[in-house]
mmCIF file of C-alpha atoms and ligand atoms in Angstrom:
data_model
loop_
_atom_site.group_PDB
_atom_site.id
_atom_site.type_symbol
_atom_site.label_atom_id
_atom_site.label_comp_id
_atom_site.label_asym_id
_atom_site.label_seq_id
_atom_site.Cartn_x
_atom_site.Cartn_y
_atom_site.Cartn_z
ATOM 1 C CA MET A 4 0.074 -0.033 -0.042
ATOM 2 C CA SER A 5 1.642 3.184 -1.052
ATOM 3 C CA TRP A 6 0.027 5.431 1.671
ATOM 4 C CA LEU A 7 1.884 3.015 4.202
ATOM 5 C CA PRO A 8 5.479 2.605 2.975
ATOM 6 C CA GLU A 9 6.798 -1.014 2.986
ATOM 7 C CA ALA A 10 10.131 -2.411 2.653
ATOM 8 C CA SER A 11 9.749 -6.205 3.215
ATOM 9 C CA ALA A 12 7.455 -9.022 2.130
ATOM 10 C CA HIS A 13 6.529 -9.390 5.784
ATOM 11 C CA ALA A 14 5.268 -5.731 5.817
ATOM 12 C CA MET A 15 3.115 -6.521 2.883
ATOM 13 C CA ARG A 16 1.622 -9.466 4.564
ATOM 14 C CA ILE A 17 0.963 -7.631 7.676
ATOM 15 C CA ASP A 18 -0.918 -4.754 5.692
ATOM 16 C CA ILE A 19 -3.020 -7.316 3.850
ATOM 17 C CA LEU A 20 -3.905 -8.848 7.287
ATOM 18 C CA LEU A 21 -4.814 -5.396 8.593
ATOM 19 C CA ALA A 22 -6.815 -4.571 5.477
ATOM 20 C CA GLY A 23 -8.672 -7.922 5.837
ATOM 21 C CA LEU A 24 -9.505 -7.240 9.457
ATOM 22 C CA VAL A 25 -10.844 -3.754 8.589
ATOM 23 C CA ILE A 26 -12.899 -5.054 5.785
ATOM 24 C CA ILE A 27 -14.443 -7.776 7.799
ATOM 25 C CA SER A 28 -14.999 -5.366 10.796
ATOM 26 C CA LEU A 29 -16.733 -2.856 8.577
ATOM 27 C CA ALA A 30 -18.853 -5.733 6.984
ATOM 28 C CA VAL A 31 -19.907 -6.715 10.526
ATOM 29 C CA LEU A 32 -20.707 -3.087 11.453
ATOM 30 C CA GLY A 33 -22.650 -2.685 8.257
ATOM 31 C CA LEU A 34 -24.657 -5.793 8.981
ATOM 32 C CA VAL A 35 -25.382 -4.917 12.566
ATOM 33 C CA PHE A 36 -26.353 -1.171 11.786
ATOM 34 C CA GLY A 37 -28.259 -2.213 8.720
ATOM 35 C CA LEU A 38 -30.379 -4.669 10.603
ATOM 36 C CA MET A 39 -30.931 -2.134 13.466
ATOM 37 C CA ALA A 40 -32.040 0.379 10.954
ATOM 38 C CA LEU A 41 -34.301 -2.087 9.187
ATOM 39 C CA ASN A 42 -36.027 -3.059 12.379
ATOM 40 C CA VAL A 43 -36.261 0.424 13.471
ATOM 41 C CA LEU A 44 -38.230 1.267 10.431
ATOM 42 C CA ARG A 45 -40.216 -1.967 10.298
ATOM 43 C CA PHE A 46 -41.267 -2.054 14.055
ATOM 44 C CA ARG A 47 -41.592 1.330 14.750
ATOM 45 C CA ALA A 48 -44.549 2.447 17.166
ATOM 46 C CA GLY A 49 -47.901 2.838 15.346
ATOM 47 C CA ARG A 50 -47.025 0.718 12.448
ATOM 48 C CA THR A 51 -49.103 -2.373 12.105
ATOM 49 C CA SER A 52 -47.382 -4.997 10.218
ATOM 50 C CA PRO A 53 -48.679 -8.374 11.169
ATOM 51 C CA ILE A 54 -46.585 -10.191 8.512
ATOM 52 C CA ALA A 55 -43.256 -8.904 9.780
ATOM 53 C CA ARG A 56 -44.266 -9.515 13.425
ATOM 54 C CA ALA A 57 -45.481 -13.097 12.669
ATOM 55 C CA SER A 58 -42.411 -14.163 10.739
ATOM 56 C CA ALA A 59 -40.128 -12.891 13.411
ATOM 57 C CA GLU A 60 -41.554 -15.561 15.840
ATOM 58 C CA HIS A 61 -40.991 -18.471 13.442
ATOM 59 C CA LYS A 62 -37.293 -18.372 13.632
ATOM 60 C CA GLY A 63 -35.925 -21.896 14.331
ATOM 61 C CA TRP A 64 -32.688 -23.408 15.714
ATOM 62 C CA GLY A 65 -31.244 -23.857 12.177
ATOM 63 C CA PHE A 66 -30.970 -20.167 11.779
ATOM 64 C CA GLU A 67 -29.139 -19.724 15.194
ATOM 65 C CA ILE A 68 -26.815 -22.486 14.605
ATOM 66 C CA ALA A 69 -26.056 -21.331 11.229
ATOM 67 C CA TRP A 70 -25.189 -17.693 12.026
ATOM 68 C CA THR A 71 -23.179 -18.867 15.122
ATOM 69 C CA SER A 72 -21.025 -21.302 13.288
ATOM 70 C CA ALA A 73 -20.543 -18.987 10.407
ATOM 71 C CA THR A 74 -19.007 -16.368 12.644
ATOM 72 C CA LEU A 75 -17.004 -18.806 14.474
ATOM 73 C CA VAL A 76 -15.466 -20.058 11.255
ATOM 74 C CA ILE A 77 -14.752 -16.610 10.047
ATOM 75 C CA PHE A 78 -13.050 -15.506 13.322
ATOM 76 C CA PHE A 79 -11.096 -18.707 13.836
ATOM 77 C CA GLY A 80 -9.819 -18.290 10.249
ATOM 78 C CA LEU A 81 -8.694 -14.756 11.167
ATOM 79 C CA PHE A 82 -6.917 -16.173 14.207
ATOM 80 C CA LEU A 83 -5.159 -18.936 12.169
ATOM 81 C CA TRP A 84 -4.115 -16.224 9.511
ATOM 82 C CA ALA A 85 -2.613 -13.952 12.124
ATOM 83 C CA THR A 86 -0.965 -16.687 14.121
ATOM 84 C CA GLN A 87 0.655 -18.051 10.946
ATOM 85 C CA LEU A 88 2.233 -14.606 10.328
ATOM 86 C CA TYR A 89 3.346 -14.486 13.768
ATOM 87 C CA VAL A 90 4.991 -17.868 13.767
ATOM 88 C CA VAL A 91 6.835 -17.214 10.453
ATOM 89 C CA GLY A 92 7.797 -13.846 11.855
ATOM 90 C CA PHE A 93 9.892 -15.579 14.552
ATOM 91 C CA ARG A 94 11.524 -18.287 12.558
ATOM 92 C CA PRO A 95 14.463 -16.976 10.636
ATOM 93 C CA PRO A 96 15.835 -18.988 7.762
ATOM 94 C CA ASP A 97 19.136 -20.730 8.493
ATOM 95 C CA ASP A 98 21.191 -18.606 6.310
ATOM 96 C CA ALA A 99 20.135 -15.359 7.784
ATOM 97 C CA ILE A 100 22.942 -12.740 8.493
ATOM 98 C CA GLN A 101 23.056 -12.547 12.382
ATOM 99 C CA ILE A 102 23.359 -8.986 13.601
ATOM 100 C CA TYR A 103 23.518 -8.077 17.411
ATOM 101 C CA VAL A 104 21.571 -5.159 18.578
ATOM 102 C CA THR A 105 22.015 -3.851 22.173
ATOM 103 C CA GLY A 106 19.736 -1.152 23.476
ATOM 104 C CA LYS A 107 21.119 1.231 26.118
ATOM 105 C CA GLN A 108 19.926 4.503 27.549
ATOM 106 C CA TRP A 109 19.780 6.192 25.033
ATOM 107 C CA MET A 110 21.141 4.531 21.894
ATOM 108 C CA TRP A 111 21.344 1.374 19.822
ATOM 109 C CA LYS A 112 24.658 -0.418 19.604
ATOM 110 C CA ILE A 113 24.908 -2.595 16.501
ATOM 111 C CA GLN A 114 27.528 -5.398 16.111
ATOM 112 C CA TYR A 115 28.137 -7.199 12.874
ATOM 113 C CA PRO A 116 29.418 -10.726 12.557
ATOM 114 C CA GLY A 117 32.684 -9.289 10.705
ATOM 115 C CA GLY A 118 33.431 -7.202 13.780
ATOM 116 C CA GLN A 119 32.083 -3.824 12.391
ATOM 117 C CA ARG A 120 30.157 -1.686 15.090
ATOM 118 C CA GLU A 121 27.924 1.097 14.678
ATOM 119 C CA ILE A 122 25.554 3.290 17.002
ATOM 120 C CA ASN A 123 22.259 4.227 15.889
ATOM 121 C CA ALA A 124 22.710 2.929 12.308
ATOM 122 C CA LEU A 125 21.952 -0.465 10.902
ATOM 123 C CA HIS A 126 23.172 -1.576 7.421
ATOM 124 C CA VAL A 127 21.741 -4.548 5.717
ATOM 125 C CA PRO A 128 22.000 -5.984 1.997
ATOM 126 C CA VAL A 129 18.718 -6.043 0.119
ATOM 127 C CA GLY A 130 17.076 -9.326 -0.731
ATOM 128 C CA ARG A 131 18.986 -11.382 1.955
ATOM 129 C CA PRO A 132 17.429 -12.567 5.344
ATOM 130 C CA VAL A 133 18.706 -10.778 8.425
ATOM 131 C CA ARG A 134 18.327 -11.993 11.961
ATOM 132 C CA LEU A 135 18.480 -9.483 14.765
ATOM 133 C CA LEU A 136 19.419 -10.543 18.293
ATOM 134 C CA LEU A 137 18.288 -7.975 20.568
ATOM 135 C CA THR A 138 19.104 -7.215 24.216
ATOM 136 C CA SER A 139 19.327 -4.452 26.597
ATOM 137 C CA GLU A 140 22.051 -3.215 28.960
ATOM 138 C CA ASP A 141 19.742 -1.379 31.271
ATOM 139 C CA VAL A 142 16.116 -1.053 31.214
ATOM 140 C CA ILE A 143 13.198 -2.390 28.877
ATOM 141 C CA HIS A 144 13.452 -0.755 25.381
ATOM 142 C CA ASP A 145 11.602 -1.810 22.299
ATOM 143 C CA PHE A 146 13.162 -1.986 18.946
ATOM 144 C CA SER A 147 10.818 -1.117 15.991
ATOM 145 C CA ILE A 148 11.323 -0.453 12.331
ATOM 146 C CA PRO A 149 7.931 0.621 10.942
ATOM 147 C CA VAL A 150 8.626 0.075 7.226
ATOM 148 C CA LEU A 151 9.458 -3.488 8.019
ATOM 149 C CA ARG A 152 6.453 -3.894 10.356
ATOM 150 C CA ILE A 153 8.722 -5.388 12.878
ATOM 151 C CA LYS A 154 8.890 -4.532 16.562
ATOM 152 C CA HIS A 155 9.966 -6.370 19.856
ATOM 153 C CA ASP A 156 10.451 -5.502 23.361
ATOM 154 C CA VAL A 157 14.079 -5.678 24.237
ATOM 155 C CA LEU A 158 14.605 -7.042 27.793
ATOM 156 C CA PRO A 159 17.860 -6.706 29.923
ATOM 157 C CA GLY A 160 19.982 -9.755 30.144
ATOM 158 C CA ARG A 161 17.920 -11.811 27.544
ATOM 159 C CA TYR A 162 17.995 -12.296 23.823
ATOM 160 C CA GLN A 163 15.057 -11.689 21.741
ATOM 161 C CA SER A 164 15.050 -12.431 18.024
ATOM 162 C CA LEU A 165 13.509 -10.801 15.068
ATOM 163 C CA TRP A 166 14.131 -11.323 11.342
ATOM 164 C CA PHE A 167 13.371 -9.768 7.980
ATOM 165 C CA THR A 168 14.255 -9.582 4.449
ATOM 166 C CA ALA A 169 14.441 -6.019 2.961
ATOM 167 C CA THR A 170 12.977 -5.761 -0.454
ATOM 168 C CA ARG A 171 14.096 -2.322 -1.442
ATOM 169 C CA THR A 172 17.070 -0.181 -1.039
ATOM 170 C CA GLY A 173 16.955 3.192 0.855
ATOM 171 C CA SER A 174 17.184 4.828 4.297
ATOM 172 C CA PHE A 175 14.428 4.246 6.824
ATOM 173 C CA ARG A 176 13.819 5.256 10.449
ATOM 174 C CA LEU A 177 14.147 2.897 13.396
ATOM 175 C CA TYR A 178 12.854 3.718 16.894
ATOM 176 C CA CYS A 179 12.702 2.805 20.518
ATOM 177 C CA THR A 180 9.042 2.506 21.075
ATOM 178 C CA GLN A 181 9.126 1.920 24.775
ATOM 179 C CA PHE A 182 9.364 4.843 27.107
ATOM 180 C CA CYS A 183 12.796 4.353 28.735
ATOM 181 C CA GLY A 184 13.735 7.426 30.452
ATOM 182 C CA LEU A 185 14.623 11.175 29.788
ATOM 183 C CA GLY A 186 16.506 10.556 26.500
ATOM 184 C CA HIS A 187 13.751 8.185 24.971
ATOM 185 C CA SER A 188 12.916 10.532 22.146
ATOM 186 C CA ARG A 189 16.594 10.535 20.985
ATOM 187 C CA MET A 190 16.669 6.877 20.774
ATOM 188 C CA THR A 191 16.249 6.541 17.034
ATOM 189 C CA GLY A 192 18.388 5.538 14.278
ATOM 190 C CA THR A 193 18.540 4.854 10.531
ATOM 191 C CA LEU A 194 18.153 1.367 8.745
ATOM 192 C CA THR A 195 20.134 1.668 5.465
ATOM 193 C CA VAL A 196 19.345 -1.012 2.815
ATOM 194 C CA LEU A 197 22.165 -1.414 0.170
ATOM 195 C CA ASN A 198 22.518 -3.595 -2.804
ATOM 196 C CA ALA A 199 24.978 -6.543 -2.624
ATOM 197 C CA THR A 200 27.911 -4.580 -4.054
ATOM 198 C CA ASP A 201 27.466 -1.518 -1.995
ATOM 199 C CA TYR A 202 26.900 -3.678 1.210
ATOM 200 C CA ALA A 203 30.184 -5.421 0.536
ATOM 201 C CA GLY A 204 31.964 -2.104 0.027
ATOM 202 C CA TRP A 205 30.271 -0.799 3.266
ATOM 203 C CA LEU A 206 31.521 -3.836 5.193
ATOM 204 C CA ASN A 207 35.050 -3.247 3.875
ATOM 205 C CA SER A 208 35.102 0.477 4.720
ATOM 206 C CA ALA A 209 33.689 0.088 8.231
ATOM 207 C CA PRO A 210 36.424 -0.185 10.815
ATOM 208 C CA ALA A 211 36.640 -3.836 12.387
ATOM 209 C CA SER A 212 39.089 -5.152 14.673
ATOM 210 C CA GLY A 213 38.775 -8.917 13.780
ATOM 211 C CA SER A 214 35.490 -10.652 13.314
ATOM 212 C CA LEU A 215 33.064 -11.139 16.060
ATOM 213 C CA ALA A 216 33.987 -14.778 16.657
ATOM 214 C CA THR A 217 37.665 -13.967 16.734
ATOM 215 C CA VAL A 218 37.098 -11.336 19.460
ATOM 216 C CA GLY A 219 34.787 -13.997 21.183
ATOM 217 C CA GLU A 220 37.459 -16.568 21.021
ATOM 218 C CA ALA A 221 40.072 -14.259 22.774
ATOM 219 C CA LEU A 222 37.451 -13.395 25.418
ATOM 220 C CA PHE A 223 36.779 -17.115 25.882
ATOM 221 C CA ILE A 224 40.320 -17.534 26.999
ATOM 222 C CA ARG A 225 40.717 -14.148 28.867
ATOM 223 C CA SER A 226 37.406 -14.559 30.863
ATOM 224 C CA GLY A 227 38.486 -17.913 31.992
ATOM 225 C CA CYS A 228 35.938 -19.907 30.198
ATOM 226 C CA SER A 229 38.488 -22.240 28.597
ATOM 227 C CA GLY A 230 39.913 -23.016 31.988
ATOM 228 C CA CYS A 231 36.860 -25.298 32.409
ATOM 229 C CA HIS A 232 35.270 -25.746 28.954
ATOM 230 C CA ALA A 233 36.756 -27.949 26.123
ATOM 231 C CA SER A 234 36.450 -25.637 23.008
ATOM 232 C CA SER A 235 38.916 -27.069 20.355
ATOM 233 C CA ARG A 236 37.013 -28.245 17.356
ATOM 234 C CA TYR A 237 39.852 -29.953 15.826
ATOM 235 C CA ALA A 238 40.354 -32.247 18.780
ATOM 236 C CA PRO A 239 37.054 -32.385 20.685
ATOM 237 C CA ASP A 240 38.444 -34.537 23.463
ATOM 238 C CA ALA A 241 41.123 -32.018 24.372
ATOM 239 C CA GLY A 242 40.131 -30.471 27.643
ATOM 240 C CA ASP A 243 38.671 -32.145 30.500
ATOM 241 C CA THR A 244 34.898 -32.783 30.068
ATOM 242 C CA SER A 245 34.510 -34.064 33.614
ATOM 243 C CA ARG A 246 35.113 -30.451 34.739
ATOM 244 C CA ALA A 247 32.326 -28.932 32.546
ATOM 245 C CA PRO A 248 30.445 -29.599 29.286
ATOM 246 C CA SER A 249 32.309 -29.297 26.076
ATOM 247 C CA MET A 250 31.385 -26.263 23.913
ATOM 248 C CA VAL A 251 32.133 -28.100 20.734
ATOM 249 C CA GLY A 252 28.809 -28.919 18.831
ATOM 250 C CA LEU A 253 26.878 -27.395 21.731
ATOM 251 C CA TYR A 254 25.080 -24.948 19.553
ATOM 252 C CA GLY A 255 22.174 -26.320 17.859
ATOM 253 C CA SER A 256 22.200 -29.555 19.926
ATOM 254 C CA ARG A 257 19.393 -30.484 22.281
ATOM 255 C CA VAL A 258 20.295 -30.058 26.206
ATOM 256 C CA ALA A 259 18.380 -31.765 28.917
ATOM 257 C CA LEU A 260 18.177 -29.605 31.888
ATOM 258 C CA ALA A 261 17.667 -30.485 35.454
ATOM 259 C CA ASP A 262 14.125 -28.908 35.608
ATOM 260 C CA GLY A 263 13.006 -31.515 32.968
ATOM 261 C CA ARG A 264 13.091 -29.398 29.862
ATOM 262 C CA ALA A 265 14.846 -30.471 26.758
ATOM 263 C CA ILE A 266 15.620 -27.414 24.764
ATOM 264 C CA VAL A 267 17.538 -26.643 21.646
ATOM 265 C CA ALA A 268 20.922 -24.643 22.379
ATOM 266 C CA ASP A 269 20.232 -21.672 20.363
ATOM 267 C CA ALA A 270 21.893 -18.168 20.534
ATOM 268 C CA ALA A 271 19.556 -17.084 23.398
ATOM 269 C CA PHE A 272 20.438 -20.299 25.256
ATOM 270 C CA LEU A 273 24.075 -19.664 25.027
ATOM 271 C CA HIS A 274 23.689 -16.020 25.992
ATOM 272 C CA ASP A 275 21.362 -16.655 29.002
ATOM 273 C CA SER A 276 23.508 -19.635 30.243
ATOM 274 C CA ILE A 277 26.556 -17.227 30.713
ATOM 275 C CA LEU A 278 24.487 -15.057 32.924
ATOM 276 C CA ASP A 279 22.496 -17.852 34.651
ATOM 277 C CA PRO A 280 24.228 -21.087 34.170
ATOM 278 C CA PRO A 281 21.558 -23.843 33.923
ATOM 279 C CA ARG A 282 21.954 -27.138 35.531
ATOM 280 C CA ARG A 283 22.141 -30.171 33.235
ATOM 281 C CA GLN A 284 20.003 -33.133 33.918
ATOM 282 C CA GLY A 285 22.183 -35.607 36.136
ATOM 283 C CA ALA A 286 24.982 -33.166 36.046
ATOM 284 C CA SER A 287 28.123 -34.265 38.049
ATOM 285 C CA PHE A 288 30.838 -31.821 36.889
ATOM 286 C CA ALA A 289 33.812 -31.202 39.122
ATOM 287 C CA THR A 290 33.219 -27.495 39.032
ATOM 288 C CA GLU A 291 30.409 -25.024 39.277
ATOM 289 C CA MET A 292 30.030 -22.186 36.738
ATOM 290 C CA PRO A 293 29.882 -18.773 38.283
ATOM 291 C CA SER A 294 27.452 -16.218 36.763
ATOM 292 C CA PHE A 295 29.127 -13.636 34.555
ATOM 293 C CA ARG A 296 26.251 -10.964 35.146
ATOM 294 C CA GLY A 297 27.900 -7.737 35.773
ATOM 295 C CA VAL A 298 31.209 -9.053 34.643
ATOM 296 C CA LEU A 299 30.695 -9.189 30.950
ATOM 297 C CA ALA A 300 29.160 -6.520 28.944
ATOM 298 C CA GLU A 301 26.493 -7.231 26.426
ATOM 299 C CA GLU A 302 29.173 -6.525 23.527
ATOM 300 C CA ASP A 303 31.293 -9.199 24.991
ATOM 301 C CA LEU A 304 28.290 -11.580 25.311
ATOM 302 C CA ALA A 305 27.625 -11.241 21.616
ATOM 303 C CA ALA A 306 31.145 -11.899 20.612
ATOM 304 C CA LEU A 307 31.203 -15.092 22.951
ATOM 305 C CA VAL A 308 27.979 -16.310 21.474
ATOM 306 C CA ALA A 309 29.223 -15.715 17.848
ATOM 307 C CA TYR A 310 32.398 -17.639 18.700
ATOM 308 C CA LEU A 311 30.492 -20.523 20.519
ATOM 309 C CA GLN A 312 28.275 -20.740 17.353
ATOM 310 C CA THR A 313 31.456 -21.357 15.300
ATOM 311 C CA LEU A 314 32.216 -24.645 17.245
ATOM 312 C CA SER A 315 29.142 -26.222 15.645
ATOM 313 C CA PRO A 316 30.737 -26.195 12.103
ATOM 314 C CA THR A 317 28.026 -28.393 10.375
ATOM 315 C CA LEU A 318 25.365 -25.823 11.103
ATOM 316 C CA PRO A 319 25.019 -22.602 9.052
ATOM 317 C CA GLN A 320 27.049 -19.898 10.458
ATOM 318 C CA GLU A 321 26.283 -16.339 10.454
ATOM 319 C CA ALA A 322 26.652 -15.887 6.678
ATOM 320 C CA GLY A 323 27.870 -12.789 4.846
ATOM 321 C CA ASN A 324 30.986 -12.693 7.050
HETATM 322 C C1 LIG B 20 34.563 -22.749 36.910
HETATM 323 C C2 LIG B 20 34.441 -23.575 35.697
HETATM 324 C C3 LIG B 20 33.588 -22.802 34.591
HETATM 325 C C4 LIG B 20 33.838 -21.523 34.142
HETATM 326 C C5 LIG B 20 35.055 -20.604 34.468
HETATM 327 C C6 LIG B 20 32.966 -21.268 32.954
HETATM 328 N N1 LIG B 20 31.942 -22.191 32.944
HETATM 329 FE FE1 LIG B 20 30.405 -22.560 31.837
HETATM 330 N N2 LIG B 20 29.771 -24.266 32.773
HETATM 331 C C7 LIG B 20 30.478 -24.893 33.713
HETATM 332 C C8 LIG B 20 29.829 -25.966 34.153
HETATM 333 C C9 LIG B 20 30.244 -26.922 35.283
HETATM 334 C C10 LIG B 20 28.579 -26.086 33.400
HETATM 335 C C11 LIG B 20 27.431 -27.023 33.486
HETATM 336 C C12 LIG B 20 26.520 -26.553 34.623
HETATM 337 C C13 LIG B 20 25.718 -27.764 35.022
HETATM 338 O O1 LIG B 20 25.047 -28.465 34.112
HETATM 339 O O2 LIG B 20 25.456 -27.932 36.225
HETATM 340 C C14 LIG B 20 28.699 -24.931 32.563
HETATM 341 C C15 LIG B 20 27.686 -24.621 31.636
HETATM 342 C C16 LIG B 20 27.996 -23.597 30.599
HETATM 343 C C17 LIG B 20 26.906 -23.462 29.606
HETATM 344 C C18 LIG B 20 25.695 -24.085 29.497
HETATM 345 C C19 LIG B 20 25.416 -25.193 28.350
HETATM 346 C C20 LIG B 20 25.882 -26.624 28.778
HETATM 347 O O3 LIG B 20 26.480 -27.213 28.034
HETATM 348 O O4 LIG B 20 25.333 -26.915 29.887
HETATM 349 C C21 LIG B 20 27.336 -22.600 28.757
HETATM 350 C C22 LIG B 20 26.922 -21.941 27.366
HETATM 351 C C23 LIG B 20 28.851 -22.126 29.290
HETATM 352 N N3 LIG B 20 28.873 -22.740 30.411
HETATM 353 C C24 LIG B 20 29.551 -21.102 28.791
HETATM 354 C C25 LIG B 20 30.551 -20.675 29.465
HETATM 355 C C26 LIG B 20 31.302 -19.389 29.001
HETATM 356 C C27 LIG B 20 31.141 -18.617 27.806
HETATM 357 C C28 LIG B 20 32.292 -19.039 30.122
HETATM 358 C C29 LIG B 20 33.169 -17.946 30.176
HETATM 359 C C30 LIG B 20 32.521 -16.589 29.952
HETATM 360 C C31 LIG B 20 32.042 -20.038 31.004
HETATM 361 N N4 LIG B 20 31.057 -21.018 30.672
HETATM 362 C C32 LIG B 20 32.922 -20.251 32.092
HETATM 363 C C33 LIG B 20 31.777 -24.512 34.325
HETATM 364 C C34 LIG B 20 32.446 -23.216 33.997
HETATM 365 CU CU1 LIG B 21 14.749 2.853 24.730
#
């Protein structure tokens, strides 16, 4: 719809859903008010219309059941339509470029897999799926890019994920849409969608001190993680796995937790585990992992997560360097 600018396929699907809801609501509104007007005219005081009154009393069950089930089917259909969009909206394709977004009073810090960083600016290539891993360093923020029709609350200490494929190049606004303090209104930025060549050029020109995963690997050693966790993908047995679980192949695998849940170790799990180490089912490790809350900043966690992901080489890594 041209009066509501769109820059992704998802945006178009959301707008069609919105239009559908509006049309159906208007139809219901028209029906209710139409019938009301009709009845007002037909049964107004002083009018003697025996036919109309008589027929009103001969309404059977068939009619009641028919209109009730028709409404049920229509509204359940709307529910399924919207749910399907929602579910797809939270399942990024495997080859999505992974970009880390950290909200902080009052700015958005962006980290790319190649190690590039920016503040209040997000650069993406056109036509490629992009996955955002969002978190906050202080209070609850909300990351929103209206032209893509994506928006998610950003919570301190937890990863949320959003994805999109931009369908046209250009510059668009991004916002924090959760009141987060005095400087909230300044917490905006620009999404720049570039074509593949320009994006590659931009990646090369943006300063980067080593890829995110390389930075993470250095941190893994410097923060003492390697003292407990085995992490060599060339010799997975190196390191003492009786001290702590190996990090090799952890990303993407299924982990049975002590509270009975069996969850897939995704990026959010890796991130959250460093802040709140979960107990594995039947764990009997020789050490106990300390929480790194307050020790490692969100930028460090993003680098560690990016590094841990590279230890599952069979899975698609953060593509697009
Ligand atoms: C003192 C040893 C020790 C240190 C240091 C340590 N860990 Fe752990 N870590 C453990 C143990 C033990 C567990 C398993 C806890 C359990 O299941 O009871 C664990 C669990 C984890 C998990 C959860 C997934 C799993 O396989 O159970 C991740 C991810 C993790 N550690 C990453 C890190 C990172 C990253 C660092 C460095 C910032 C780190 N750890 C530092 C001992 C350690
Ligand atoms: Cu904010």
